[in-house]
Short mmCIF file of C-alpha atoms in Angstrom, two decimals:
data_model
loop_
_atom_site.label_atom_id
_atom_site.label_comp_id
_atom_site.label_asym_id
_atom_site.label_seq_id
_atom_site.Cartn_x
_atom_site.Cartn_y
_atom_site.Cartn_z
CA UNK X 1 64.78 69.77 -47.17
CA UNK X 2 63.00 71.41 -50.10
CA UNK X 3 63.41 69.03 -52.49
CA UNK X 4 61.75 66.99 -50.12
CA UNK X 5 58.21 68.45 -50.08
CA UNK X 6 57.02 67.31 -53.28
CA UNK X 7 57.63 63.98 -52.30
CA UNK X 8 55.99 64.81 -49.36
CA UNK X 9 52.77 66.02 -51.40
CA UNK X 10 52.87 62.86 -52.79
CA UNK X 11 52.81 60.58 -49.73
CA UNK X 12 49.44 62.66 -49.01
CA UNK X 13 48.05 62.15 -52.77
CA UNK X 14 48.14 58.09 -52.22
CA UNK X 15 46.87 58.66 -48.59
CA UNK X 16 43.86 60.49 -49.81
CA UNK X 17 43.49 58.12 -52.34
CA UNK X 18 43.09 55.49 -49.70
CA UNK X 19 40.64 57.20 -47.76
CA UNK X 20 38.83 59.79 -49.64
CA UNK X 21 36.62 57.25 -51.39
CA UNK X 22 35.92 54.86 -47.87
CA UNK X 23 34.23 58.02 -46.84
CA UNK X 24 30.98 57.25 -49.16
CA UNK X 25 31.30 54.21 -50.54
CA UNK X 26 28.36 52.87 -47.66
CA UNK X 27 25.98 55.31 -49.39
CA UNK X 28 26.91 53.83 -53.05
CA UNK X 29 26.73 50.15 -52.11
CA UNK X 30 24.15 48.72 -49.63
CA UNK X 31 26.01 45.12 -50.33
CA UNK X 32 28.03 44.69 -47.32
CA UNK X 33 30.13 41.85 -49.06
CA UNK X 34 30.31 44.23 -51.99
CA UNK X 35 31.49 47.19 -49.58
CA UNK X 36 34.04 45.12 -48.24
CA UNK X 37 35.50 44.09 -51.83
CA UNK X 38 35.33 47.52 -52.76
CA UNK X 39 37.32 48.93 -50.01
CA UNK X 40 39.63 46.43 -50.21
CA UNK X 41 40.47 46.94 -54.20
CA UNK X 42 42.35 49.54 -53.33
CA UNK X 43 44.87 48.12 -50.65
CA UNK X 44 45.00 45.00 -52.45
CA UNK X 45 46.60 46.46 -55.26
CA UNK X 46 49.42 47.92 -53.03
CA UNK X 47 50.08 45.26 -51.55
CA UNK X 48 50.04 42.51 -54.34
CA UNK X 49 52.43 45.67 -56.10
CA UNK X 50 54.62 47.64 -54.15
CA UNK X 51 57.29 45.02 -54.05
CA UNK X 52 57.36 44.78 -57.57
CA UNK X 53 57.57 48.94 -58.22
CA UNK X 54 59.68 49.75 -55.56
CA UNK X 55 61.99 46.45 -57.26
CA UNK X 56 61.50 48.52 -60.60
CA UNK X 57 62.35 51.80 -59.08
CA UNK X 58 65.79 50.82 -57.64
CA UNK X 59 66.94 49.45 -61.30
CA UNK X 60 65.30 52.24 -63.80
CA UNK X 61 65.93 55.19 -60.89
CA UNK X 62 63.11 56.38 -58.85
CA UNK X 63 61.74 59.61 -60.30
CA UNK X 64 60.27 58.10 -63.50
CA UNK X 65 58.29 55.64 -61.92
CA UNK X 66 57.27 58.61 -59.35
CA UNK X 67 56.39 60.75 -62.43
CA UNK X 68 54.33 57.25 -63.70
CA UNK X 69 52.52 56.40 -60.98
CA UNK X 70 51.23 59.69 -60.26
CA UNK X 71 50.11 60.11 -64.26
CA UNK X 72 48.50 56.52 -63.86
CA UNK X 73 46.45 58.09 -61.09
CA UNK X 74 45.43 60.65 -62.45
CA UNK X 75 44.49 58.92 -65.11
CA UNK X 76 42.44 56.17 -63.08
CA UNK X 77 40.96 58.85 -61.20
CA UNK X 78 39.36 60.52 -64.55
CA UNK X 79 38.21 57.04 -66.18
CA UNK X 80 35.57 56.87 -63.18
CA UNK X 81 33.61 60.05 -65.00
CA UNK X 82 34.28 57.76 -68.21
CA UNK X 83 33.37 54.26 -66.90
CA UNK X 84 31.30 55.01 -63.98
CA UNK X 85 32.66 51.69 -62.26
CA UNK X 86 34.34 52.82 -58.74
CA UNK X 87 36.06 49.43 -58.99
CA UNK X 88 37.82 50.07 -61.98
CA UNK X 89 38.73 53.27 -60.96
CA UNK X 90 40.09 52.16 -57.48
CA UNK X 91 42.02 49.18 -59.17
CA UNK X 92 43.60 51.71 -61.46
CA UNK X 93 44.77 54.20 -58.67
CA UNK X 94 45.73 51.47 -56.46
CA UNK X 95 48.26 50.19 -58.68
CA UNK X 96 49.21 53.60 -59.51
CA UNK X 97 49.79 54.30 -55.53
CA UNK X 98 51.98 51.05 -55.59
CA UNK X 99 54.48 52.72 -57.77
CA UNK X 100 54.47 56.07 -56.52
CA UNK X 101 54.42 55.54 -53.20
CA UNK X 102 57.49 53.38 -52.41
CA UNK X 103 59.19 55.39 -55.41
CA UNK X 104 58.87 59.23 -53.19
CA UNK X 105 60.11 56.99 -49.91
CA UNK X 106 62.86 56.07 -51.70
CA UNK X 107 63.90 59.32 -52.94
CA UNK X 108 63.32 60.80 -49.27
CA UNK X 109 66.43 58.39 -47.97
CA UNK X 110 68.18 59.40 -51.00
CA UNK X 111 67.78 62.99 -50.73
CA UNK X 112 68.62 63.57 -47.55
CA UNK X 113 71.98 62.77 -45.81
CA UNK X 114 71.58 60.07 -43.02
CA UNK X 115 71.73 63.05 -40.12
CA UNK X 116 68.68 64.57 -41.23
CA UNK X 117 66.63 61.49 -42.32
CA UNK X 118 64.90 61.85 -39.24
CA UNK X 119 63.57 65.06 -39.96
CA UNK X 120 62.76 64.37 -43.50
CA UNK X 121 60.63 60.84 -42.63
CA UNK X 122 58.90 63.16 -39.87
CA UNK X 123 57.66 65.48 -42.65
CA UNK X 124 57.11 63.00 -45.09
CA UNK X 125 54.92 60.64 -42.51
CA UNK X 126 52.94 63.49 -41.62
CA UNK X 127 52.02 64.27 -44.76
CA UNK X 128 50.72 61.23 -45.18
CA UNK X 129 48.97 60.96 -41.79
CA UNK X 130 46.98 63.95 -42.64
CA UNK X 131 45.95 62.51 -46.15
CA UNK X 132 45.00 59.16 -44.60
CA UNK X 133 42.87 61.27 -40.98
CA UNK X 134 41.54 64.34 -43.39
CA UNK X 135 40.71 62.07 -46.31
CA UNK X 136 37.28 61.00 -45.13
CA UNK X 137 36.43 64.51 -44.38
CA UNK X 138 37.17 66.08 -47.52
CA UNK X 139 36.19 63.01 -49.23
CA UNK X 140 32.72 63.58 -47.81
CA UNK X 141 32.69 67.08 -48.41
CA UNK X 142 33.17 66.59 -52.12
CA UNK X 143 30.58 63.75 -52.36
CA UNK X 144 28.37 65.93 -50.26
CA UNK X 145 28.38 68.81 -53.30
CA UNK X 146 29.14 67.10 -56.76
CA UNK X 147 28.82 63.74 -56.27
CA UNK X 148 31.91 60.91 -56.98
CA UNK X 149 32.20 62.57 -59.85
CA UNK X 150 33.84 65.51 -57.66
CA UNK X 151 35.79 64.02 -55.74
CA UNK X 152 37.50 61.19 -58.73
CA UNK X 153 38.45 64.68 -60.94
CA UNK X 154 39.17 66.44 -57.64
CA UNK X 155 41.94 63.30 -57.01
CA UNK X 156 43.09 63.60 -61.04
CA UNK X 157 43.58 67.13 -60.73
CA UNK X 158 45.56 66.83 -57.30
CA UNK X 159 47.63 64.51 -58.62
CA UNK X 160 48.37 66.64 -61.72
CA UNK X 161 49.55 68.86 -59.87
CA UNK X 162 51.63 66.96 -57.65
CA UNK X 163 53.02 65.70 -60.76
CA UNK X 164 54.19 68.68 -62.06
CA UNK X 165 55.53 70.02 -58.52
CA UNK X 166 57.78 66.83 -58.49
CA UNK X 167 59.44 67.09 -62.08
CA UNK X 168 61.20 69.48 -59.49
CA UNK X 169 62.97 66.83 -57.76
CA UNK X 170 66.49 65.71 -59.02
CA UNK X 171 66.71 63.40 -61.23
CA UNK X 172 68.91 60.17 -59.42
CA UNK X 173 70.69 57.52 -61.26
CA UNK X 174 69.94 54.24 -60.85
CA UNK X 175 72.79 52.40 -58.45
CA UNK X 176 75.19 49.82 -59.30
CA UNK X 177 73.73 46.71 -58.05
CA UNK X 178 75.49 43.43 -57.01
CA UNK X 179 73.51 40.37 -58.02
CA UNK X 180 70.38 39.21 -55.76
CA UNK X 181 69.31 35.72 -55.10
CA UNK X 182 65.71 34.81 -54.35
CA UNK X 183 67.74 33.62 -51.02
CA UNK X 184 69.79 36.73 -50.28
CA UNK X 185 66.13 38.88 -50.69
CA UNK X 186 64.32 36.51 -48.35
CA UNK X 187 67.22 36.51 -45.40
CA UNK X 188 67.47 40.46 -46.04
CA UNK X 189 63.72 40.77 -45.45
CA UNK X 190 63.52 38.29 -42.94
CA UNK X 191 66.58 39.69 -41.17
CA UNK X 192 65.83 42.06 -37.44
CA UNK X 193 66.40 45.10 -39.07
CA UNK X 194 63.82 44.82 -41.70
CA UNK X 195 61.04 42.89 -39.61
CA UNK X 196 60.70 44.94 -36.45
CA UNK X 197 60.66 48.13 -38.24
CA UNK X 198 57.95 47.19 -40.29
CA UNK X 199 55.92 45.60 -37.51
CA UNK X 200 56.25 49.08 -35.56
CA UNK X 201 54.88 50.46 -38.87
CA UNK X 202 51.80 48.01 -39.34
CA UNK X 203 50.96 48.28 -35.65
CA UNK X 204 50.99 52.09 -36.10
CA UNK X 205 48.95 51.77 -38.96
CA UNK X 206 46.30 50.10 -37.84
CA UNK X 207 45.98 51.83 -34.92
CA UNK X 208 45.69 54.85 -37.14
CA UNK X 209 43.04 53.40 -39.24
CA UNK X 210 41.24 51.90 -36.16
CA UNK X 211 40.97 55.36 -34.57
CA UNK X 212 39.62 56.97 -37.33
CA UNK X 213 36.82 54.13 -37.48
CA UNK X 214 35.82 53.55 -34.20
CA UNK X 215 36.54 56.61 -32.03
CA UNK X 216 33.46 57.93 -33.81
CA UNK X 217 31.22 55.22 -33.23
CA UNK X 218 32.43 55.69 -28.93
CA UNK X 219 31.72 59.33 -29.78
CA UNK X 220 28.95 59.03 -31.63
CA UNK X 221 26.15 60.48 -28.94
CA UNK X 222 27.91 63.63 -28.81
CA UNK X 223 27.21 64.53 -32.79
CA UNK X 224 29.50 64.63 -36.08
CA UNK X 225 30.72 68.27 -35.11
CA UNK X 226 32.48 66.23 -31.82
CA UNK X 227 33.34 62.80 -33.90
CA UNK X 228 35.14 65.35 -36.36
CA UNK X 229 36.87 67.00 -33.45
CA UNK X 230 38.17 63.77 -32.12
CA UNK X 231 39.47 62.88 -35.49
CA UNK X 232 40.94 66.34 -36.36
CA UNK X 233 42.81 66.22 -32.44
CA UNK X 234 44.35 62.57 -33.76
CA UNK X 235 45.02 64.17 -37.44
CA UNK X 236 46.74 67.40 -35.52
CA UNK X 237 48.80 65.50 -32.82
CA UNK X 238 50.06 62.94 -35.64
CA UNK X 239 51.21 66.03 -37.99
CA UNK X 240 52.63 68.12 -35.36
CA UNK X 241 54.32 64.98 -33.40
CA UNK X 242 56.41 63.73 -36.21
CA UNK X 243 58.69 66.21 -37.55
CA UNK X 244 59.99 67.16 -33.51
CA UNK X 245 60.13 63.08 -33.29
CA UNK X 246 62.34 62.96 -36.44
CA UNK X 247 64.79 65.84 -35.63
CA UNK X 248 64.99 64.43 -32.23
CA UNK X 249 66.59 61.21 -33.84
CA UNK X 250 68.48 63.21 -35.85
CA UNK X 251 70.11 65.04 -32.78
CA UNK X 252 70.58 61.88 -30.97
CA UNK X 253 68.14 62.97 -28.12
CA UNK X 254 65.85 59.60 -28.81
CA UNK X 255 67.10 56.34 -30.16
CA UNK X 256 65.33 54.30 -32.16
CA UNK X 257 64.62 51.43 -30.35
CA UNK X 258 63.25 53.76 -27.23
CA UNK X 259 61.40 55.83 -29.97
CA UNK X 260 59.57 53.32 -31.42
CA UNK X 261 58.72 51.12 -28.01
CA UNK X 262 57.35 54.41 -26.38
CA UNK X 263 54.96 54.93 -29.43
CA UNK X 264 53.59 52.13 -29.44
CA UNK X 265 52.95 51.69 -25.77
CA UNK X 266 50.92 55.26 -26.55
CA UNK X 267 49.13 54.48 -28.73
CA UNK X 268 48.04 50.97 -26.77
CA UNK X 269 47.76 53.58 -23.93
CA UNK X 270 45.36 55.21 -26.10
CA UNK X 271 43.09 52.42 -27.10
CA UNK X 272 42.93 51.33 -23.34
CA UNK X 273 41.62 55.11 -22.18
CA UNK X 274 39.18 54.46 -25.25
CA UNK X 275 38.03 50.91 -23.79
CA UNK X 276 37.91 51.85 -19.91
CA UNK X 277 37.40 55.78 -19.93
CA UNK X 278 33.87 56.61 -20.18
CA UNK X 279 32.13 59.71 -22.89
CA UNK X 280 34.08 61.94 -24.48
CA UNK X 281 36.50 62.45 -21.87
CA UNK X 282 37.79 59.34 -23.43
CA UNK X 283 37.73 59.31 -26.66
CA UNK X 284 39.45 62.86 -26.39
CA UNK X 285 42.07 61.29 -24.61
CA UNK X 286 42.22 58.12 -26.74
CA UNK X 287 43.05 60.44 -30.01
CA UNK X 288 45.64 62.49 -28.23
CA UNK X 289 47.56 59.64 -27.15
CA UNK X 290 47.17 57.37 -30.21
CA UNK X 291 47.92 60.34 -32.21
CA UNK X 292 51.33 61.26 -30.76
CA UNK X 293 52.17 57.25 -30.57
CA UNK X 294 51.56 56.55 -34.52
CA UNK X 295 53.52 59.69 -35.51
CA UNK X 296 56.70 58.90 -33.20
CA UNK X 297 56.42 55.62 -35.15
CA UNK X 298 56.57 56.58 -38.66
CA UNK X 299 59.60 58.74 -38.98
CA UNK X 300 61.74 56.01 -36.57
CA UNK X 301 61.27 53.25 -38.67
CA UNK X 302 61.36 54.80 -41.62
CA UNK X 303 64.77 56.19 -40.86
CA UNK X 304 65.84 52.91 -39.85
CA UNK X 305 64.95 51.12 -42.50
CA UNK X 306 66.79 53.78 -44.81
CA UNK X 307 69.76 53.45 -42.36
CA UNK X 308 69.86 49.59 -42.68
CA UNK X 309 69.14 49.29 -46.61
CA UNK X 310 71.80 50.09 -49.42
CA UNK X 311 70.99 52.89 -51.23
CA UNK X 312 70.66 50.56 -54.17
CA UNK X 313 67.89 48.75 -52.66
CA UNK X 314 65.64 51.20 -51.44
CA UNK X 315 62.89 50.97 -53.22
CA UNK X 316 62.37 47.10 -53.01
CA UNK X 317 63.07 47.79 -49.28
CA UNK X 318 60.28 50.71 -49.04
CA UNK X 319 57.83 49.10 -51.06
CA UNK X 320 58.29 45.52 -48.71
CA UNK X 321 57.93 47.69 -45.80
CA UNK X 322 54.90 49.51 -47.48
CA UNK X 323 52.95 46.19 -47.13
CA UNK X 324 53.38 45.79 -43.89
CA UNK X 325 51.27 49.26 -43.39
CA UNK X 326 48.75 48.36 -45.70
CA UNK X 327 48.52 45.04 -43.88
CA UNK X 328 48.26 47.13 -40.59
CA UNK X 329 45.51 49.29 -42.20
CA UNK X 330 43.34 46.34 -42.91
CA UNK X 331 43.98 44.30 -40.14
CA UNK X 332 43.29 47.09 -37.28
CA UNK X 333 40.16 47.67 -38.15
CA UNK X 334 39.13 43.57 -38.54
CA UNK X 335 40.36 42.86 -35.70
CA UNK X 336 38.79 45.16 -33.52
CA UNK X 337 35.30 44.85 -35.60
CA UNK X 338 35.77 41.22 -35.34
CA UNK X 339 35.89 41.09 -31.60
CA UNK X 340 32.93 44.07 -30.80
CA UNK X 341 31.22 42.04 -32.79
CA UNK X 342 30.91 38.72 -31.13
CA UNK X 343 31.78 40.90 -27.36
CA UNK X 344 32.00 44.88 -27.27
CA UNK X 345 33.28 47.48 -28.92
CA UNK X 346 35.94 48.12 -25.51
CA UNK X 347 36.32 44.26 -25.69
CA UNK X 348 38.08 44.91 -29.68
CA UNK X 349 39.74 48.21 -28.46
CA UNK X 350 41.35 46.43 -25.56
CA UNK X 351 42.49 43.27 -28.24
CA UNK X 352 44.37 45.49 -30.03
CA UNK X 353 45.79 47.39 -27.45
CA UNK X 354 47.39 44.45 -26.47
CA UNK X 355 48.34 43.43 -29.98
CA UNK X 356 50.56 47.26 -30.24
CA UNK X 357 51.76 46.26 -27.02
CA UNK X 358 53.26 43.00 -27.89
CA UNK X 359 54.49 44.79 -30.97
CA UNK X 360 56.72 46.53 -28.30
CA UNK X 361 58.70 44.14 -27.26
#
């Protein structure tokens, strides 16, 4: 498993990167159609890219375009003090992200033997759970004392570090690959054991990222010192759910498909307590439950992807499935504004409760 934790410290590098910046971008740019391009620079790059990397990483071996990606980051991070363009600098680590990111998945299946994968996509997904729950927080705490200055070198330096903590990692060989049509890719992806893994994944998503958006604004009476709590109890409950989730699997005590179902009808759980309970009682309850639904997710489908994929497609296969994340990120958060905004805020909580619902079945 130790060869695992830099890979690990990655998934929480592009996670930050994600989330850090959202945190004070509404205080840089009063443009709401600028805001919204802005945030979206970011994701758009990963998923326009992933595919592509993850393609690369399967045919050049994985670790180099780990050891890339992370460099590019750091690199985009530092050209913000340089530029002073937060655009530029979010293209640049987006793209970055898009190689790294599917690149450390990859070399988590690899890694590990199929009997522990459970474990090891547990870890992994937490990680990156508390990047994407903690990154607004220590995003704002950096903005709060030096500016975006802080926090860009703060996100070069991290990922400097990570960099250098991951030349640790074995080096793996790229594998022999049979030849791919553009019609044996599309039936692979299209096939069962692709498609509901990666739905579980983008429903899981988005009901991480919706949390983290709107349990505040149910909370928000009660002060930021509560709001944080609520997000800290979802951050917590995510970090600590996944691992026990994972080695579950790997004992055979959970199956997938039971896993996976039974998250998500949590999490949907949770967004209905948000909707119908009333004060903090609910939103308390909301992050508990959508918490301990998102992290049974992640390390289930992960492992089953890994378990369905040939080792010599990983990478194409994490960095497809990647998108489907990043399209749950975005797409939480829309749809629930989209429907408070022309109802009520429990009117959009309930619509995507039943969304992760359907996603059940």
């Amino acid at each position: 498993m130790r060869p695992v934790l830099p890979l690990c410290a990655a998934g929480f590098v592009t996670a930050f990167g994600a989330h850090g910046v959202a945190s004070g971008l509404g205080f840089l740019q009063s443009d709401l159609l600028a805001l919204g391009l802005l945030l979206a620079i970011y994701d758009g790059a990963e998923v326009l890219l992933k595919p592509v990397f993850g393609t690369l990483a399967d045919r050049i071996g994985p670790r180099p375009v780990l050891l890339g990606g992370l460099a590019a980051f750091a690199l985009a991070s530092s050209a913000f003090v340089l530029v002073d363009n937060v655009a530029v600098a979010r293209f640049g680590q987006g793209v970055a992200a898009a190689a790294f990111s599917p690149a450390a998945s990859a070399m988590v299946a690899r890694l590990t033997p199929e009997s522990a994968r459970g474990k090891a996509f547990g870890r992994y997904g937490a990680w990156k759970g508390i990047g994407y729950t903690a990154g607004p927080l220590l995003g704002g705490v950096l903005i709060h004392f030096g500016d975006f200055e802080l926090l860009f070198l703060t996100m070069a330096a991290l990922a400097v570090v990570v960099a250098l903590w991951c030349l640790t990692v074995p080096h793996l060989e790229p594998l022999p690959r049979r030849r791919q049509t553009v019609r044996d890719l599309v039936k692979r992806l299209s096939h069962n054991d692709f498609l509901r893994p990666t739905a579980a994944l983008a429903a899981s998503t988005a009901a991480l990222a919706t949390a983290i958006g709107f349990l505040p604004v149910k909370a928000a009476a009660h002060g930021p010192v509560v709001t944080g709590a609520a997000v800290s109890l979802l951050a917590v409950t995510a970090a600590l759910v996944q691992p026990r989730v994972g080695k579950a699997l790997d004992s055979r005590q959970v199956s997938t498909r039971t896993g996976v179902r039974a998250g998500l009808l949590l999490a949907a759980a949770g967004f209905l307590a948000a909707a119908v309970v009333p004060g903090l009682t609910g939103t308390l309850v909301a992050a508990a439950l959508i918490g301990a639904g998102s992290g049974a997710v992640t390390p289930l489908a992960f492992a089953a992807l890994a378990k369905s994929t040939s080792e010599e497609r990983l990478g194409q296969t994490m960095g497809s499935a990647e998108v489907g994340r990043e399209l749950g990120d975005a797409g939480g958060p829309l749809l629930v504004g989209g429907l408070a905004s022309v109802a009520s805020l429990p009117v959009g909580l309930l619509g995507l409760a039943a969304v992760i619902a359907l996603t059940a079945w």
